[in-house]
XYZ file of N, CA, C and O in Angstrom:
688
model
N 67.291 155.276 135.765
C 66.890 153.860 134.762
C 67.730 152.878 135.385
O 69.498 152.533 134.970
N 67.350 151.477 135.435
C 68.857 150.341 135.385
C 68.408 149.252 135.048
O 66.956 148.715 134.951
N 68.932 149.210 133.011
C 68.217 148.131 132.564
C 69.152 147.210 133.088
O 71.158 147.374 133.461
N 69.015 145.615 133.124
C 69.191 144.357 132.743
C 69.885 143.764 132.012
O 68.603 143.773 131.059
N 71.270 143.370 131.826
C 71.408 142.149 130.395
C 71.314 140.674 130.749
O 71.450 140.311 131.771
N 70.664 140.628 129.921
C 70.050 139.092 130.230
C 71.047 138.711 128.554
O 70.815 138.301 127.859
N 72.248 137.639 129.400
C 73.046 136.660 128.187
C 72.701 135.341 128.663
O 73.050 134.568 129.265
N 72.556 134.340 127.284
C 72.181 133.663 126.933
C 73.896 132.557 126.508
O 73.096 133.014 124.977
N 73.666 131.463 127.533
C 74.806 130.511 126.554
C 74.422 129.653 126.666
O 74.242 128.490 127.289
N 75.447 128.494 125.834
C 75.749 126.808 125.816
C 77.474 127.251 125.796
O 77.577 127.658 124.667
N 77.719 125.957 126.084
C 78.512 125.261 125.695
C 78.555 123.906 125.698
O 77.759 123.769 126.648
N 79.950 123.551 124.400
C 79.509 121.524 124.314
C 81.138 121.841 124.091
O 82.395 122.278 123.764
N 81.399 120.342 125.102
C 83.110 120.793 124.720
C 83.496 119.796 123.118
O 82.773 118.783 122.404
N 84.263 120.413 122.025
C 84.556 119.901 121.135
C 86.166 119.147 120.849
O 86.107 119.100 120.237
N 86.188 119.384 122.375
C 87.955 118.455 122.506
C 88.194 117.157 121.309
O 88.676 117.058 121.092
N 87.060 115.537 121.390
C 86.757 114.963 121.201
C 86.546 114.794 119.426
O 87.622 115.066 118.260
N 86.254 116.608 118.308
C 86.019 116.595 117.140
C 86.844 117.194 116.983
O 87.598 117.051 115.513
N 87.654 117.988 117.295
C 89.155 118.661 117.221
C 90.221 117.214 117.260
O 91.336 117.150 116.187
N 90.221 116.320 117.950
C 91.021 115.184 117.871
C 90.857 114.489 116.473
O 91.682 114.067 116.003
N 89.800 114.224 115.809
C 89.304 113.481 114.868
C 89.830 114.655 113.936
O 90.118 114.423 113.403
N 89.930 115.865 113.678
C 90.272 116.880 112.957
C 91.718 116.583 112.734
O 92.146 116.653 111.640
N 92.710 116.960 114.062
C 93.762 116.163 113.579
C 94.327 115.169 113.380
O 95.446 115.125 112.490
N 93.701 114.526 113.590
C 93.001 112.691 112.666
C 93.406 113.054 111.133
O 94.047 112.030 110.609
N 92.624 113.677 111.272
C 91.798 113.309 109.458
C 93.510 114.024 109.030
O 93.783 114.474 107.699
N 93.726 115.151 109.831
C 94.792 115.946 108.686
C 95.725 115.331 108.795
O 96.660 115.432 108.001
N 95.892 114.506 109.478
C 97.884 113.769 109.382
C 97.533 112.264 108.543
O 98.176 112.243 107.670
N 96.086 112.002 107.717
C 96.335 111.300 107.092
C 95.805 111.752 105.958
O 96.875 111.180 105.155
N 95.664 112.853 105.440
C 95.890 113.840 104.375
C 97.013 113.943 104.226
O 97.342 113.756 102.806
N 97.751 114.579 105.437
C 99.515 114.583 105.111
C 100.071 113.492 105.041
O 101.149 113.116 103.568
N 99.670 111.691 105.217
C 100.013 110.557 104.983
C 99.996 110.293 103.846
O 100.979 110.120 102.719
N 98.443 110.856 103.431
C 98.325 110.206 102.070
C 98.763 110.884 100.507
O 99.768 110.085 99.509
N 98.743 112.130 100.755
C 99.431 113.307 99.868
C 100.588 113.744 99.329
O 101.463 113.340 98.877
N 102.073 112.729 100.974
C 103.109 112.347 101.077
C 104.197 111.386 100.771
O 105.236 111.228 100.557
N 103.180 110.355 100.386
C 102.660 109.314 99.816
C 103.707 109.249 98.208
O 103.527 109.684 97.758
N 104.809 108.340 97.750
C 105.580 107.930 97.199
C 104.325 106.917 95.971
O 105.300 106.907 94.715
N 103.930 106.030 96.805
C 102.738 105.305 95.601
C 101.920 105.665 95.390
O 101.132 107.222 96.190
N 101.087 105.645 94.535
C 100.377 106.698 93.561
C 98.683 105.580 94.521
O 98.633 105.169 94.511
N 97.822 106.610 94.825
C 96.655 106.046 96.045
C 95.562 107.543 94.851
O 95.465 108.222 94.670
N 94.265 106.196 95.078
C 93.753 106.684 93.660
C 92.403 106.188 95.085
O 92.357 104.837 95.609
N 91.129 107.215 94.906
C 89.541 107.097 95.373
C 89.130 107.052 93.830
O 88.723 108.115 94.279
N 87.988 106.157 94.180
C 87.356 106.314 93.008
C 85.527 105.232 93.291
O 85.423 104.809 94.452
N 85.178 106.049 92.658
C 83.285 105.336 93.116
C 83.263 104.264 92.325
O 83.937 103.516 91.387
N 82.755 103.094 92.454
C 81.969 102.062 91.563
C 81.797 102.714 90.068
O 81.921 101.285 89.468
N 81.880 103.526 90.061
C 81.188 103.632 88.678
C 82.223 103.512 87.811
O 81.689 104.161 86.961
N 83.161 104.437 88.228
C 84.385 105.130 87.801
C 84.990 106.160 88.001
O 85.949 106.490 87.436
N 83.901 106.965 88.807
C 84.120 108.580 88.947
C 85.347 108.565 89.910
O 85.259 108.818 91.091
N 85.965 109.199 89.222
C 87.515 109.536 90.450
C 86.900 110.854 90.746
O 86.505 111.711 91.377
N 87.237 109.827 92.848
C 86.783 110.975 93.746
C 87.884 111.654 94.401
O 88.316 113.413 94.448
N 88.679 110.947 94.185
C 90.392 111.664 94.884
C 91.789 111.074 93.900
O 91.520 109.728 94.197
N 93.371 111.070 93.707
C 94.400 111.258 93.449
C 95.474 111.693 93.619
O 95.154 113.120 94.063
N 96.207 110.874 94.851
C 97.085 111.930 95.602
C 97.993 112.633 93.864
O 97.983 112.026 92.436
N 98.826 113.053 94.750
C 100.099 113.616 94.146
C 100.755 112.638 93.008
O 101.014 112.920 92.327
N 101.462 111.897 93.829
C 101.559 110.580 92.953
C 101.438 109.718 91.762
O 102.082 110.089 90.945
N 100.283 110.011 91.991
C 99.319 109.579 91.231
C 98.770 110.416 90.092
O 99.426 109.570 89.153
N 98.384 111.677 90.741
C 98.527 112.266 88.970
C 99.624 113.040 88.358
O 99.672 112.666 87.379
N 101.158 112.495 89.262
C 101.971 112.562 88.565
C 102.555 111.032 87.544
O 103.290 111.077 86.556
N 101.944 110.257 88.057
C 102.526 108.880 87.406
C 101.996 108.728 86.587
O 102.088 108.182 85.338
N 100.387 108.805 86.698
C 99.624 108.497 85.093
C 99.014 110.577 84.553
O 98.990 110.199 83.772
N 100.880 111.008 84.513
C 100.215 112.987 84.200
C 98.932 113.247 83.530
O 98.225 112.875 82.654
N 97.586 112.938 84.713
C 96.593 113.728 85.298
C 96.124 115.061 86.068
O 97.470 115.088 86.838
N 95.208 115.131 85.807
C 95.278 116.699 86.929
C 93.632 116.280 87.767
O 93.632 114.965 87.006
N 93.881 116.445 89.208
C 92.958 116.442 89.984
C 91.158 115.868 89.426
O 90.197 114.811 90.007
N 91.614 117.006 88.675
C 90.012 116.959 88.275
C 89.748 116.166 86.796
O 88.561 115.981 86.167
N 90.665 114.831 86.175
C 90.590 114.395 85.372
C 89.569 112.779 85.458
O 89.276 112.711 86.430
N 88.269 113.110 84.127
C 87.503 112.530 84.355
C 87.409 111.291 84.243
O 87.874 111.122 82.792
N 87.325 109.919 85.184
C 88.181 108.911 84.532
C 86.094 107.726 84.609
O 85.376 108.208 85.499
N 86.320 107.423 83.738
C 84.418 106.618 83.682
C 84.104 105.146 83.726
O 83.683 105.249 84.353
N 85.431 104.426 84.002
C 85.742 102.785 84.521
C 86.668 103.218 85.638
O 87.674 103.849 85.366
N 86.684 101.814 86.137
C 88.193 102.018 87.335
C 88.994 101.249 86.500
O 90.424 101.119 87.266
N 89.036 100.502 85.624
C 90.757 100.322 85.073
C 90.815 101.184 83.513
O 91.929 100.592 82.761
N 90.217 102.330 83.961
C 91.072 103.264 82.626
C 92.110 103.049 82.616
O 92.950 104.559 81.783
N 93.355 103.124 83.511
C 94.408 103.178 83.521
C 94.886 101.914 83.374
O 96.596 101.785 83.879
N 94.531 101.102 82.804
C 95.396 99.563 83.069
C 95.183 99.665 81.230
O 94.859 100.441 80.607
N 96.336 99.649 80.287
C 96.498 99.156 78.975
C 95.227 99.255 78.187
O 94.583 97.632 78.987
N 95.027 98.717 76.830
C 93.889 98.251 76.094
C 94.237 96.543 76.134
O 92.933 96.059 76.303
N 95.199 96.133 75.606
C 95.960 94.988 75.544
C 95.586 93.927 76.990
O 95.237 93.218 76.637
N 96.359 95.161 78.315
C 96.481 94.165 79.148
C 94.175 93.506 80.020
O 93.727 93.039 79.677
N 93.342 95.140 79.024
C 92.055 94.640 79.480
C 91.484 93.312 78.277
O 91.149 92.817 78.835
N 92.029 93.682 77.400
C 92.012 92.845 76.658
C 92.264 91.605 77.284
O 90.887 90.434 76.408
N 93.028 90.870 77.941
C 93.639 90.297 78.424
C 92.512 89.455 79.170
O 92.465 87.853 79.519
N 91.701 89.786 79.695
C 90.750 89.197 80.023
C 90.366 89.005 81.953
O 89.849 89.899 82.661
N 92.122 90.393 82.330
C 92.000 89.701 83.630
C 91.192 91.861 84.161
O 91.103 90.957 85.122
N 90.494 92.212 83.403
C 89.657 92.821 84.000
C 88.079 92.528 84.821
O 88.255 92.757 85.710
N 87.779 91.169 84.188
C 86.773 91.156 85.035
C 86.999 89.865 85.684
O 86.733 89.612 87.190
N 88.784 89.392 86.137
C 89.271 89.072 86.648
C 89.485 89.713 88.295
O 88.986 89.780 89.258
N 89.823 90.754 88.187
C 89.752 91.852 89.117
C 88.383 92.232 89.575
O 87.932 92.244 90.904
N 87.574 92.287 88.933
C 86.281 92.802 89.475
C 85.394 91.169 89.932
O 84.935 91.533 90.677
N 85.936 90.246 89.643
C 86.084 89.219 90.248
C 85.764 89.249 91.880
O 85.339 88.472 92.783
N 87.226 89.637 91.969
C 88.126 89.333 93.143
C 87.477 90.621 93.924
O 87.455 89.891 94.736
N 87.111 91.395 93.457
C 86.599 92.426 94.308
C 84.992 92.111 94.895
O 85.195 93.019 95.613
N 84.582 91.186 93.934
C 83.102 91.486 94.933
C 82.612 90.417 95.691
O 82.660 90.526 96.334
N 83.504 89.415 94.810
C 84.037 88.684 96.365
C 84.417 88.784 97.473
O 84.254 88.553 98.670
N 85.877 89.270 97.244
C 87.214 88.912 98.210
C 87.663 90.709 98.855
O 88.024 90.928 99.707
N 86.145 90.766 98.431
C 86.727 92.796 97.964
C 88.201 93.323 97.682
O 89.162 94.233 98.400
N 89.392 92.386 97.518
C 90.674 92.262 97.278
C 91.501 92.396 96.030
O 90.544 91.242 95.169
N 92.373 93.270 95.461
C 92.930 92.444 94.318
C 94.295 93.177 94.469
O 94.209 94.267 94.663
N 95.285 92.372 93.625
C 96.852 92.669 94.478
C 97.424 91.741 92.611
O 97.100 91.068 92.863
N 97.663 93.026 92.441
C 99.065 92.130 90.956
C 99.828 92.990 90.622
O 99.571 94.024 89.933
N 100.304 92.345 89.255
C 101.201 93.157 88.355
C 99.783 93.418 87.214
O 99.137 92.268 86.507
N 100.324 94.792 86.785
C 99.451 95.159 85.808
C 100.174 96.057 84.844
O 100.573 97.006 85.112
N 99.615 95.963 83.463
C 100.293 96.717 82.544
C 99.485 98.225 82.426
O 97.890 97.926 82.314
N 99.543 99.085 83.428
C 99.485 100.735 83.123
C 99.625 101.149 81.759
O 100.122 101.461 81.584
N 98.146 102.303 81.370
C 98.862 102.921 80.530
C 98.728 105.005 81.429
O 97.374 105.349 82.183
N 99.326 105.991 80.870
C 99.099 107.497 81.052
C 98.533 107.723 80.039
O 98.255 106.607 79.144
N 98.273 109.344 80.509
C 97.326 110.269 79.676
C 97.272 110.305 78.262
O 96.900 110.357 77.078
N 99.124 110.215 78.321
C 99.513 110.298 77.448
C 99.982 108.798 76.503
O 100.625 109.271 74.904
N 99.179 107.992 76.741
C 99.409 107.144 76.364
C 100.270 105.791 75.983
O 100.332 104.968 75.818
N 102.141 106.425 76.813
C 102.817 105.746 77.419
C 102.617 104.149 78.177
O 101.650 104.231 79.401
N 102.812 103.605 78.151
C 102.265 102.136 78.702
C 103.929 101.747 79.564
O 104.721 101.514 79.565
N 103.234 101.175 81.024
C 104.227 101.018 81.820
C 103.915 99.776 82.910
O 102.688 99.652 83.214
N 104.803 99.137 83.418
C 104.366 98.042 84.319
C 104.157 98.483 85.319
O 104.576 99.109 86.337
N 103.214 97.715 86.222
C 102.399 98.245 87.616
C 102.403 97.587 88.642
O 101.553 96.422 87.799
N 103.109 97.892 89.566
C 102.364 96.501 91.065
C 100.872 97.473 91.424
O 101.238 98.475 91.846
N 99.683 96.689 91.026
C 98.783 97.418 91.950
C 98.039 96.590 93.162
O 98.053 95.881 92.969
N 96.983 96.999 94.590
C 96.707 96.445 95.429
C 94.989 97.577 95.084
O 95.436 98.833 95.308
N 93.900 97.187 94.507
C 93.299 97.285 95.018
C 91.502 97.016 95.637
O 91.986 95.586 96.358
N 91.435 97.750 96.422
C 89.898 96.968 97.665
C 88.812 98.031 97.605
O 88.519 99.245 96.524
N 87.971 97.341 98.123
C 86.791 97.787 97.846
C 86.048 97.845 99.294
O 85.803 97.178 99.704
N 85.332 99.055 99.282
C 84.801 99.241 101.080
C 83.578 99.692 100.328
O 83.146 100.622 98.891
N 82.571 99.468 101.050
C 81.340 100.596 101.135
C 80.943 101.518 102.290
O 82.401 101.546 103.560
N 80.504 102.780 101.913
C 80.113 103.852 103.184
C 79.466 103.236 104.242
O 79.174 101.922 104.660
N 79.953 104.477 104.860
C 78.963 103.820 106.107
C 77.562 103.240 106.264
O 76.948 102.271 107.588
N 76.396 103.705 104.814
C 74.918 103.210 105.136
C 75.340 102.255 104.299
O 73.997 102.216 104.094
N 76.034 101.774 104.004
C 76.314 100.727 102.623
C 75.180 101.345 101.603
O 74.935 99.944 100.602
N 75.531 101.673 101.055
C 75.121 103.024 99.606
C 75.259 102.409 98.764
O 75.549 102.235 97.753
N 76.238 102.790 99.361
C 77.874 103.645 98.296
C 79.092 103.066 98.618
O 79.406 102.461 98.858
N 79.072 102.066 96.977
C 80.329 101.429 96.915
C 82.059 102.296 96.417
O 81.509 103.175 95.816
N 82.888 101.833 97.005
C 84.305 102.747 96.733
C 85.212 101.925 96.444
O 85.420 101.052 96.914
N 86.221 102.359 95.384
C 87.135 101.571 95.640
C 89.384 102.705 95.202
O 88.643 103.862 95.120
N 89.509 102.121 96.385
C 90.565 102.072 96.999
C 92.258 101.815 96.147
O 91.219 100.674 96.616
N 93.224 101.873 94.910
C 93.792 101.444 94.832
C 95.178 102.150 95.149
O 95.980 103.427 95.185
N 96.252 101.759 95.149
C 97.888 101.312 95.426
C 98.224 100.957 94.245
O 97.871 99.966 93.684
N 99.371 102.202 93.663
C 100.568 101.432 93.024
C 101.399 101.612 92.374
O 102.051 103.629 93.093
N 102.374 101.451 92.273
C 103.339 102.421 91.389
C 103.759 101.780 90.416
O 103.872 100.578 90.071
N 105.222 102.313 89.781
C 105.843 101.921 88.108
C 107.064 100.824 89.161
O 107.141 100.816 89.667
N 106.641 99.820 88.644
C 107.649 98.526 88.467
C 108.406 98.259 87.324
O 109.773 97.457 87.434
N 108.539 99.551 86.252
C 109.209 99.546 85.577
C 110.725 98.908 85.774
O 111.624 97.857 85.571
N 111.353 99.876 87.044
C 113.240 99.836 87.278
C 113.239 98.194 88.173
O 113.708 97.250 88.238
N 112.469 97.787 88.962
C 112.021 96.930 89.478
C 112.235 95.630 88.676
O 112.880 94.856 88.710
N 111.256 95.331 87.533
C 110.916 94.323 87.044
C 112.384 94.451 86.132
O 113.276 92.920 85.917
N 113.245 95.658 85.403
C 115.226 95.473 84.996
C 115.664 95.072 85.200
O 116.761 94.145 84.957
N 115.839 94.758 86.638
C 116.580 94.395 87.753
C 116.626 92.559 88.198
O 117.474 92.322 88.241
N 115.345 92.294 87.908
C 114.663 91.314 88.352
C 115.168 90.814 87.072
O 115.949 89.430 86.281
N 115.493 90.789 85.629
C 116.070 90.635 84.542
C 116.973 90.498 83.763
O 117.510 89.632 83.992
N 118.037 91.715 84.510
C 119.250 91.558 84.854
C 119.629 90.434 86.312
O 120.988 90.213 85.333
N 119.059 90.431 86.930
C 119.825 89.348 87.243
C 119.877 87.971 87.469
O 120.067 87.024 87.237
N 118.877 87.590 86.623
C 118.031 86.711 85.572
C 119.380 86.263 84.273
O 120.096 85.124 84.618
N 119.166 87.170 83.581
C 120.405 86.979 82.736
C 121.722 87.225 83.267
O 122.242 86.103 82.814
N 122.146 87.564 84.676
C 123.844 87.198 85.067
C 123.570 85.514 85.993
O 125.079 85.502 85.758
N 122.330 85.267 86.264
C 122.626 84.100 86.693
C 122.645 82.692 85.532
O 123.378 82.092 85.231
N 122.321 83.152 84.438
C 121.917 82.436 83.184
C 123.579 82.310 82.431
O 124.101 81.341 82.196
N 123.980 84.102 82.673
C 125.478 84.192 82.479
C 126.080 83.583 83.512
O 127.312 82.017 83.037
N 126.205 82.924 84.648
C 126.876 82.782 85.687
C 127.209 80.740 84.929
O 127.937 80.078 85.280
N 125.565 80.646 84.959
C 125.716 78.683 85.374
C 126.268 78.543 83.732
O 126.969 77.646 83.374
N 126.286 79.420 82.538
C 126.449 78.752 81.690
C 128.530 78.902 81.673
O 129.169 78.193 81.307
N 128.977 79.938 82.419
C 129.759 79.977 82.628
C 130.646 79.028 83.779
O 132.047 77.988 83.253
N 129.955 78.864 84.576
C 130.049 77.222 85.342
C 130.345 75.759 84.293
O 131.023 74.850 84.800
N 129.259 75.121 83.839
C 128.717 74.462 83.102
C 130.365 74.619 81.536
O 130.844 73.095 81.952
N 130.802 75.478 81.539
C 132.026 75.519 80.358
C 133.152 74.813 81.547
O 133.957 74.707 80.675
N 133.672 75.325 82.174
C 134.461 75.358 83.369
C 134.452 73.486 82.956
O 135.378 73.461 83.048
N 132.852 73.208 83.846
C 132.985 71.651 83.945
C 133.669 71.158 83.284
O 134.375 69.950 83.342
N 132.720 71.866 81.406
C 133.288 70.868 80.016
C 134.683 70.132 79.870
O 135.122 69.548 79.631
N 135.387 71.865 80.720
C 136.829 72.580 80.089
C 138.227 71.299 81.080
O 138.699 70.378 80.960
N 137.175 71.293 82.342
C 138.127 70.321 83.703
C 137.534 69.317 83.439
O 138.987 67.961 83.197
N 136.504 68.837 82.893
C 136.787 68.064 82.556
C 137.535 66.640 81.419
O 137.873 65.626 81.693
N 137.383 67.705 80.352
C 138.251 67.237 79.539
C 139.681 66.783 79.309
O 140.706 66.904 79.344
N 139.811 67.976 80.607
C 141.717 68.660 80.672
C 141.837 67.451 81.773
O 142.938 66.423 80.989
N 140.987 66.688 82.465
C 141.623 65.064 83.223
C 140.835 64.579 82.507
O 142.109 63.665 82.169
N 140.632 64.603 81.430
C 140.720 62.831 80.450
C 142.326 63.009 79.198
O 142.476 62.500 79.507
N 142.505 64.313 79.081
C 143.047 64.430 78.410
C 144.362 64.298 79.006
O 145.572 63.223 78.545
N 145.026 64.327 80.464
C 145.985 64.123 81.244
C 146.292 62.712 81.458
O 146.966 62.340 81.336
N 144.568 62.414 81.467
C 145.021 60.764 81.228
C 145.499 60.097 80.778
O 146.411 59.061 80.397
């Protein structure tokens, strides 16, 4: 008896898919290793992704349930009407950036620089919000220190000028 073995197969070149997977892995590593807090949320505020820097800055876990896009803004900042301005800007220009008073999940408040964009999925059905931010406390403190040093230098310069002017007058 001679039995024949029949083998049917299909081959497909997956080079492009492997290249795309490699590229996605690179972007994932880039976002996860960033020192800036990065988050993606749906337009209804549901947190989809937060990188480790975001989790550390705002003191939350990846599963933290966010109900509004502005949940990380302080109550006073939201009450000032800036949230509505951010909404308008995202609706019109699809982007907003600026300084914001932010709030961690433990209630502590800190100044942050935020850059937020809005984009649609490939089918234009779902809107997403993508934001970068970082704690600006040290930067703001340094700027205030420089402003104070400038004021002191200007005051010393005026005092010197007044002293020289009065000494010049006395010498005459």
